[in-house]
PDB file of C-alpha atoms and ligand atoms in Angstrom:
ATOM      1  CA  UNK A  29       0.000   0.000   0.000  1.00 56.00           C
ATOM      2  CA  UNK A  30       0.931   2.990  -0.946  1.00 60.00           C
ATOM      3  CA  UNK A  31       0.297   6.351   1.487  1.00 58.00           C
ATOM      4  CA  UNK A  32       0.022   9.910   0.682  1.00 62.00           C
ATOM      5  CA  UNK A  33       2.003  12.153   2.676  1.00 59.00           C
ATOM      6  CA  UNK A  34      -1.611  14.019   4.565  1.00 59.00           C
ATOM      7  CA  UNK A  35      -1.996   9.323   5.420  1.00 60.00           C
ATOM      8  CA  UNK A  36       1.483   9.384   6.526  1.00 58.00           C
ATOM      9  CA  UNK A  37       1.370  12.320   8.234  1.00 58.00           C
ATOM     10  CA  UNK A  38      -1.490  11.450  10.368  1.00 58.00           C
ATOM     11  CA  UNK A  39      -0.897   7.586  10.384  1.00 56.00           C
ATOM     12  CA  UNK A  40       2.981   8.554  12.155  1.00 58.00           C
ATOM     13  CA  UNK A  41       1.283  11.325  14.133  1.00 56.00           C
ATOM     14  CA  UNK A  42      -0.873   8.552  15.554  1.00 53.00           C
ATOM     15  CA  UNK A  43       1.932   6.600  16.331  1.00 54.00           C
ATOM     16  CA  UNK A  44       4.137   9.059  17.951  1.00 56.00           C
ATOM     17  CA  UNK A  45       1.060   9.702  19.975  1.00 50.00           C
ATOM     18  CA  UNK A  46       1.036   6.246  20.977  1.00 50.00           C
ATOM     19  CA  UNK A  47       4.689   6.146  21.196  1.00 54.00           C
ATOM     20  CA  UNK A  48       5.172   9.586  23.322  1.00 49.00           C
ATOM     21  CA  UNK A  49       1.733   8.317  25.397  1.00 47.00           C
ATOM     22  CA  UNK A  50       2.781   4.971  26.697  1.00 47.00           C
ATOM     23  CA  UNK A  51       6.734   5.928  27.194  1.00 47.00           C
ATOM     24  CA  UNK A  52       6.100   9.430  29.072  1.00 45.00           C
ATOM     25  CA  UNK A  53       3.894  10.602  31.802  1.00 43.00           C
ATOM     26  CA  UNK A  54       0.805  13.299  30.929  1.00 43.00           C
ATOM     27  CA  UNK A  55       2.732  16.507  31.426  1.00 40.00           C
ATOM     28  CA  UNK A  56       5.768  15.309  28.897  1.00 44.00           C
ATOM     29  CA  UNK A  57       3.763  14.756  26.055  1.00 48.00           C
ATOM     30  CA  UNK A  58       5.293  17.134  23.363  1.00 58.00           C
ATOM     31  CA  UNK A  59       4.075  16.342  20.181  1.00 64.00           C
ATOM     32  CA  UNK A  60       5.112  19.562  18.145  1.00 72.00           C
ATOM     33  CA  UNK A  61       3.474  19.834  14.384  1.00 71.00           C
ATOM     34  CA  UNK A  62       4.243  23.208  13.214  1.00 82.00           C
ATOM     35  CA  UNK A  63       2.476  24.268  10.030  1.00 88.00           C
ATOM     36  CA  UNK A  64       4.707  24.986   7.241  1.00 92.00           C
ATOM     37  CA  UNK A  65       4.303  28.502   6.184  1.00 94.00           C
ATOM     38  CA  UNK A  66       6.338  28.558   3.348  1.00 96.00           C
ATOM     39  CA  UNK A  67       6.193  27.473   0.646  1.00 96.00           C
ATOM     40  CA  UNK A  68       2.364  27.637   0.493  1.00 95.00           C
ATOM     41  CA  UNK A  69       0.134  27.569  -2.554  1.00 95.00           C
ATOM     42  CA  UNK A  70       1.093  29.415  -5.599  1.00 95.00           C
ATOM     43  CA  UNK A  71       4.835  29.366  -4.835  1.00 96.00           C
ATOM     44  CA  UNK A  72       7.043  28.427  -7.656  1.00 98.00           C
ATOM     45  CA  UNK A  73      10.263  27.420  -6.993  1.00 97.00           C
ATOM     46  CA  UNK A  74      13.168  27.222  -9.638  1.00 98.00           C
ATOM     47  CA  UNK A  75      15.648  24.546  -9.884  1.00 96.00           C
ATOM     48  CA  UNK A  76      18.932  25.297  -8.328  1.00 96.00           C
ATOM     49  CA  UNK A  77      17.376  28.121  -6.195  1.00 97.00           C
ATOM     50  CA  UNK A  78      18.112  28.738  -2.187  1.00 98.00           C
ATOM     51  CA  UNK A  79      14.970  29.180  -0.244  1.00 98.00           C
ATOM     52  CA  UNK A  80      14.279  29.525   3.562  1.00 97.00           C
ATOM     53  CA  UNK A  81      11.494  26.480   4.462  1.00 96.00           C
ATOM     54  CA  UNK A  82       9.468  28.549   7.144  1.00 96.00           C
ATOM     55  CA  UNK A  83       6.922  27.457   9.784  1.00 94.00           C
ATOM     56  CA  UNK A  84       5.037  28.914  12.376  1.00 92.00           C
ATOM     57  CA  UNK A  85       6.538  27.861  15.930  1.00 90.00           C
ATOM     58  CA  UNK A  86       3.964  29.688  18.106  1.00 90.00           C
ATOM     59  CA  UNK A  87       2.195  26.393  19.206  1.00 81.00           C
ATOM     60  CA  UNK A  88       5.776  25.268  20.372  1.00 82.00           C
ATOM     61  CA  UNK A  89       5.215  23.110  23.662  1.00 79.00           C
ATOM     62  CA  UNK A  90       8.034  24.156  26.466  1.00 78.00           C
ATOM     63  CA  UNK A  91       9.442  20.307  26.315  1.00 78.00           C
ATOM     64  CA  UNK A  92      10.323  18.605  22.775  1.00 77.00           C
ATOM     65  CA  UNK A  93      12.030  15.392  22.937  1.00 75.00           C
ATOM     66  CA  UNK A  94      13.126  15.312  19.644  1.00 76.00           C
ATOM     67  CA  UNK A  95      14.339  19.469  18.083  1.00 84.00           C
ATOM     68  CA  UNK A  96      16.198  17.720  15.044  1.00 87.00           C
ATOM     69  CA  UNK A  97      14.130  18.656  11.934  1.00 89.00           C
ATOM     70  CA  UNK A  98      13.968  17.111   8.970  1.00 89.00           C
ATOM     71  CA  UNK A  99      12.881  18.150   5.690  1.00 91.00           C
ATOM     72  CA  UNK A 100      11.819  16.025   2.362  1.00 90.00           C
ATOM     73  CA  UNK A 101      10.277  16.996  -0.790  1.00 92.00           C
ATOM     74  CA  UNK A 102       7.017  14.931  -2.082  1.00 90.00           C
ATOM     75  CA  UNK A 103       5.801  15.048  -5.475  1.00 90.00           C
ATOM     76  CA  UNK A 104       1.667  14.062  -6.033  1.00 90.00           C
ATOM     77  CA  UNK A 105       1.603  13.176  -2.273  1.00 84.00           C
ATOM     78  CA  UNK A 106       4.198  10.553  -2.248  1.00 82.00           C
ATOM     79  CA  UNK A 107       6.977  10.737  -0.253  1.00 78.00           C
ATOM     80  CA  UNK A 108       8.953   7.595  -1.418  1.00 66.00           C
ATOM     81  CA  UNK A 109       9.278   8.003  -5.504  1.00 61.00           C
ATOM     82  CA  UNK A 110      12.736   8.565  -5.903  1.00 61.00           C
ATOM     83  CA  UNK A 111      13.128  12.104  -4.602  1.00 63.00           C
ATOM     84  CA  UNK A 112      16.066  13.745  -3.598  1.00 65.00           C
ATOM     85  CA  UNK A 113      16.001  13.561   0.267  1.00 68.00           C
ATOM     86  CA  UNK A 114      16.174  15.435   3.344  1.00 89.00           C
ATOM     87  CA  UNK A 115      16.793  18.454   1.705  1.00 93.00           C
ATOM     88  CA  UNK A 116      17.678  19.417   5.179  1.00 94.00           C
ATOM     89  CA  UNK A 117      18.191  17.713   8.172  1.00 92.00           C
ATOM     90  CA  UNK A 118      19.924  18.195  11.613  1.00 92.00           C
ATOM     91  CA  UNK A 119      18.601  21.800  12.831  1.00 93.00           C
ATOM     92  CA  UNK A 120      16.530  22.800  15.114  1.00 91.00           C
ATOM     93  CA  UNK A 121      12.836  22.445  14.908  1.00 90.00           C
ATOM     94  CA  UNK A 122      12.395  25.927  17.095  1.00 90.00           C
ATOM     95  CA  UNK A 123      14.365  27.679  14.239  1.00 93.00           C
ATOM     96  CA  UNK A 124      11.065  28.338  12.357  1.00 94.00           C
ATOM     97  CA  UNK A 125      13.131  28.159   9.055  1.00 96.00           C
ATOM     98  CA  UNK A 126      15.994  26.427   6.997  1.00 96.00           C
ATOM     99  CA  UNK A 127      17.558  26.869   3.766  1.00 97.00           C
ATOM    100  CA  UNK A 128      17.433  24.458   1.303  1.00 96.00           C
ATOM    101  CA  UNK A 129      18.739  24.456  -1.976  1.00 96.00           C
ATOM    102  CA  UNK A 130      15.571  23.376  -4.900  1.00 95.00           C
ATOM    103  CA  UNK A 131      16.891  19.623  -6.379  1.00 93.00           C
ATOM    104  CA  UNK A 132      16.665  19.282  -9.967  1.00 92.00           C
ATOM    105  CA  UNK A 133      13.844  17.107 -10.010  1.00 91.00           C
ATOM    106  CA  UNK A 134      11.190  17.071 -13.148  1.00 91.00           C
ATOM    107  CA  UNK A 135       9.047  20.600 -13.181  1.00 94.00           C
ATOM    108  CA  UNK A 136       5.339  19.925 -11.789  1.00 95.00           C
ATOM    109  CA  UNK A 137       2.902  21.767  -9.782  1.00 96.00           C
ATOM    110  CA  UNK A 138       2.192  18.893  -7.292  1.00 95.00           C
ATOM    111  CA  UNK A 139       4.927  19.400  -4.970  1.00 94.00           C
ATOM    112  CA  UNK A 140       4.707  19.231  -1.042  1.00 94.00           C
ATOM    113  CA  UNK A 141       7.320  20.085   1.333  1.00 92.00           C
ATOM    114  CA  UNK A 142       7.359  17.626   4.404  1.00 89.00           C
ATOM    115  CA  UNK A 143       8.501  19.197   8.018  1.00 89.00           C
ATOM    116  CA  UNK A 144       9.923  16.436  10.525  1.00 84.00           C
ATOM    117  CA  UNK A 145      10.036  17.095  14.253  1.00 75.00           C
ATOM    118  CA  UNK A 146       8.810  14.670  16.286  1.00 65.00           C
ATOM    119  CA  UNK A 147       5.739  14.252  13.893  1.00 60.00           C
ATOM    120  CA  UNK A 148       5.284  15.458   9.691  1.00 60.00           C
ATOM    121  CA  UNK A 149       3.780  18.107   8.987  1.00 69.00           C
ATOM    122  CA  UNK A 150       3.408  18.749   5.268  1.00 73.00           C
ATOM    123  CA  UNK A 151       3.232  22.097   2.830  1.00 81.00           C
ATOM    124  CA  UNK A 152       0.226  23.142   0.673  1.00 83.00           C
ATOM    125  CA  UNK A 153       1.293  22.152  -3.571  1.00 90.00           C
ATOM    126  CA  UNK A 154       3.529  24.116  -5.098  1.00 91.00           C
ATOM    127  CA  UNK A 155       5.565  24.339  -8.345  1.00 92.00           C
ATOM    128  CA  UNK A 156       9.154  23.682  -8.806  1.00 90.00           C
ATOM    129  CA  UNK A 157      10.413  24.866 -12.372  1.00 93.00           C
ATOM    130  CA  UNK A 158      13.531  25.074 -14.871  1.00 88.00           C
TER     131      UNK A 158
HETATM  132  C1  NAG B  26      17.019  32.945   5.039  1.00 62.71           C
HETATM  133  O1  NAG B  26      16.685  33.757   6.144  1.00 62.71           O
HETATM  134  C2  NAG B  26      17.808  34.353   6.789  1.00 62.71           C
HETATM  135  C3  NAG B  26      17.286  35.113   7.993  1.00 62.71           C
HETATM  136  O2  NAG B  26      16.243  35.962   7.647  1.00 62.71           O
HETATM  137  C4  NAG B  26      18.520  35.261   5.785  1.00 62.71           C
HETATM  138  O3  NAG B  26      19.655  35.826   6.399  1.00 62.71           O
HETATM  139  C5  NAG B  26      18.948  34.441   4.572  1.00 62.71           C
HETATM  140  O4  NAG B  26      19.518  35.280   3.600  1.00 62.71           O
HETATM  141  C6  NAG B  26      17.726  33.742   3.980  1.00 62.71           C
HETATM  142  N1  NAG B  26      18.162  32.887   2.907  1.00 62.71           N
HETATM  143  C7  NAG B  26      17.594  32.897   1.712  1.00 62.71           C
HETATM  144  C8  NAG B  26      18.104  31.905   0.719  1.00 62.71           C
HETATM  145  O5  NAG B  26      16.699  33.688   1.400  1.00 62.71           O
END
């Protein structure tokens, strides 16, 4: 079975729930999924380019087990089709951005950029071009 990234997204938040739950007690739960504010729909992205990844860490809880982010590119929801990935990994998740430099992957408009803390958190579509 194949699952889109919005399935993955909630089928590993679910876990890490379940994970975080049974391994912590109530006031450690951290489960941070900050929403990706950029890029957002109608951003088009061209190959080659440096861009800052930003999301919105207002929501951040005061404990987070895991601050390594991680960042992959999906194309048409999938995460696991051959793309170039992380495009970043290693900083910290209370950054609220990252640059990344735009893979030369084939132009389309169904791109999603995928935010790993402790749980994904994916982009609205946008375009990378040539
Ligand atoms: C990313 O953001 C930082 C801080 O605002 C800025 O210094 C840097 O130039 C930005 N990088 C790009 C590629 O825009």
């Amino acid at each position: 079975m194949i699952l889109t990234t919005k399935q993955f997204s909630v089928f590993s938040g679910l876990l890490s729930i379940l994970a975080v739950a049974s391994a912590l007690p109530l006031e450690q739960r951290d489960d941070f999924v900050p929403p990706v504010t950029f890029p957002h729909a109608g951003t088009v992205w061209f190959v080659g380019q440096r861009h800052n990844v930003t999301w919105d860490t207002s929501n951040a809880p005061k404990q987070i087990t895991n601050r390594q982010g991680k960042i992959v590119l999906a194309k048409g929801g999938l995460l696991d089709n051959g793309m170039p990935h992380p495009l970043a990994t290693g900083f910290d998740i209370l950054l609220g951005r990252t640059e990344v430099t735009v893979p030369n992957v084939t132009p389309g408009s169904d791109y999603t950029i995928v935010l790993f803390g402790n749980s994904g958190n994916d982009s609205p579509e946008f375009t990378i071009s040539k």
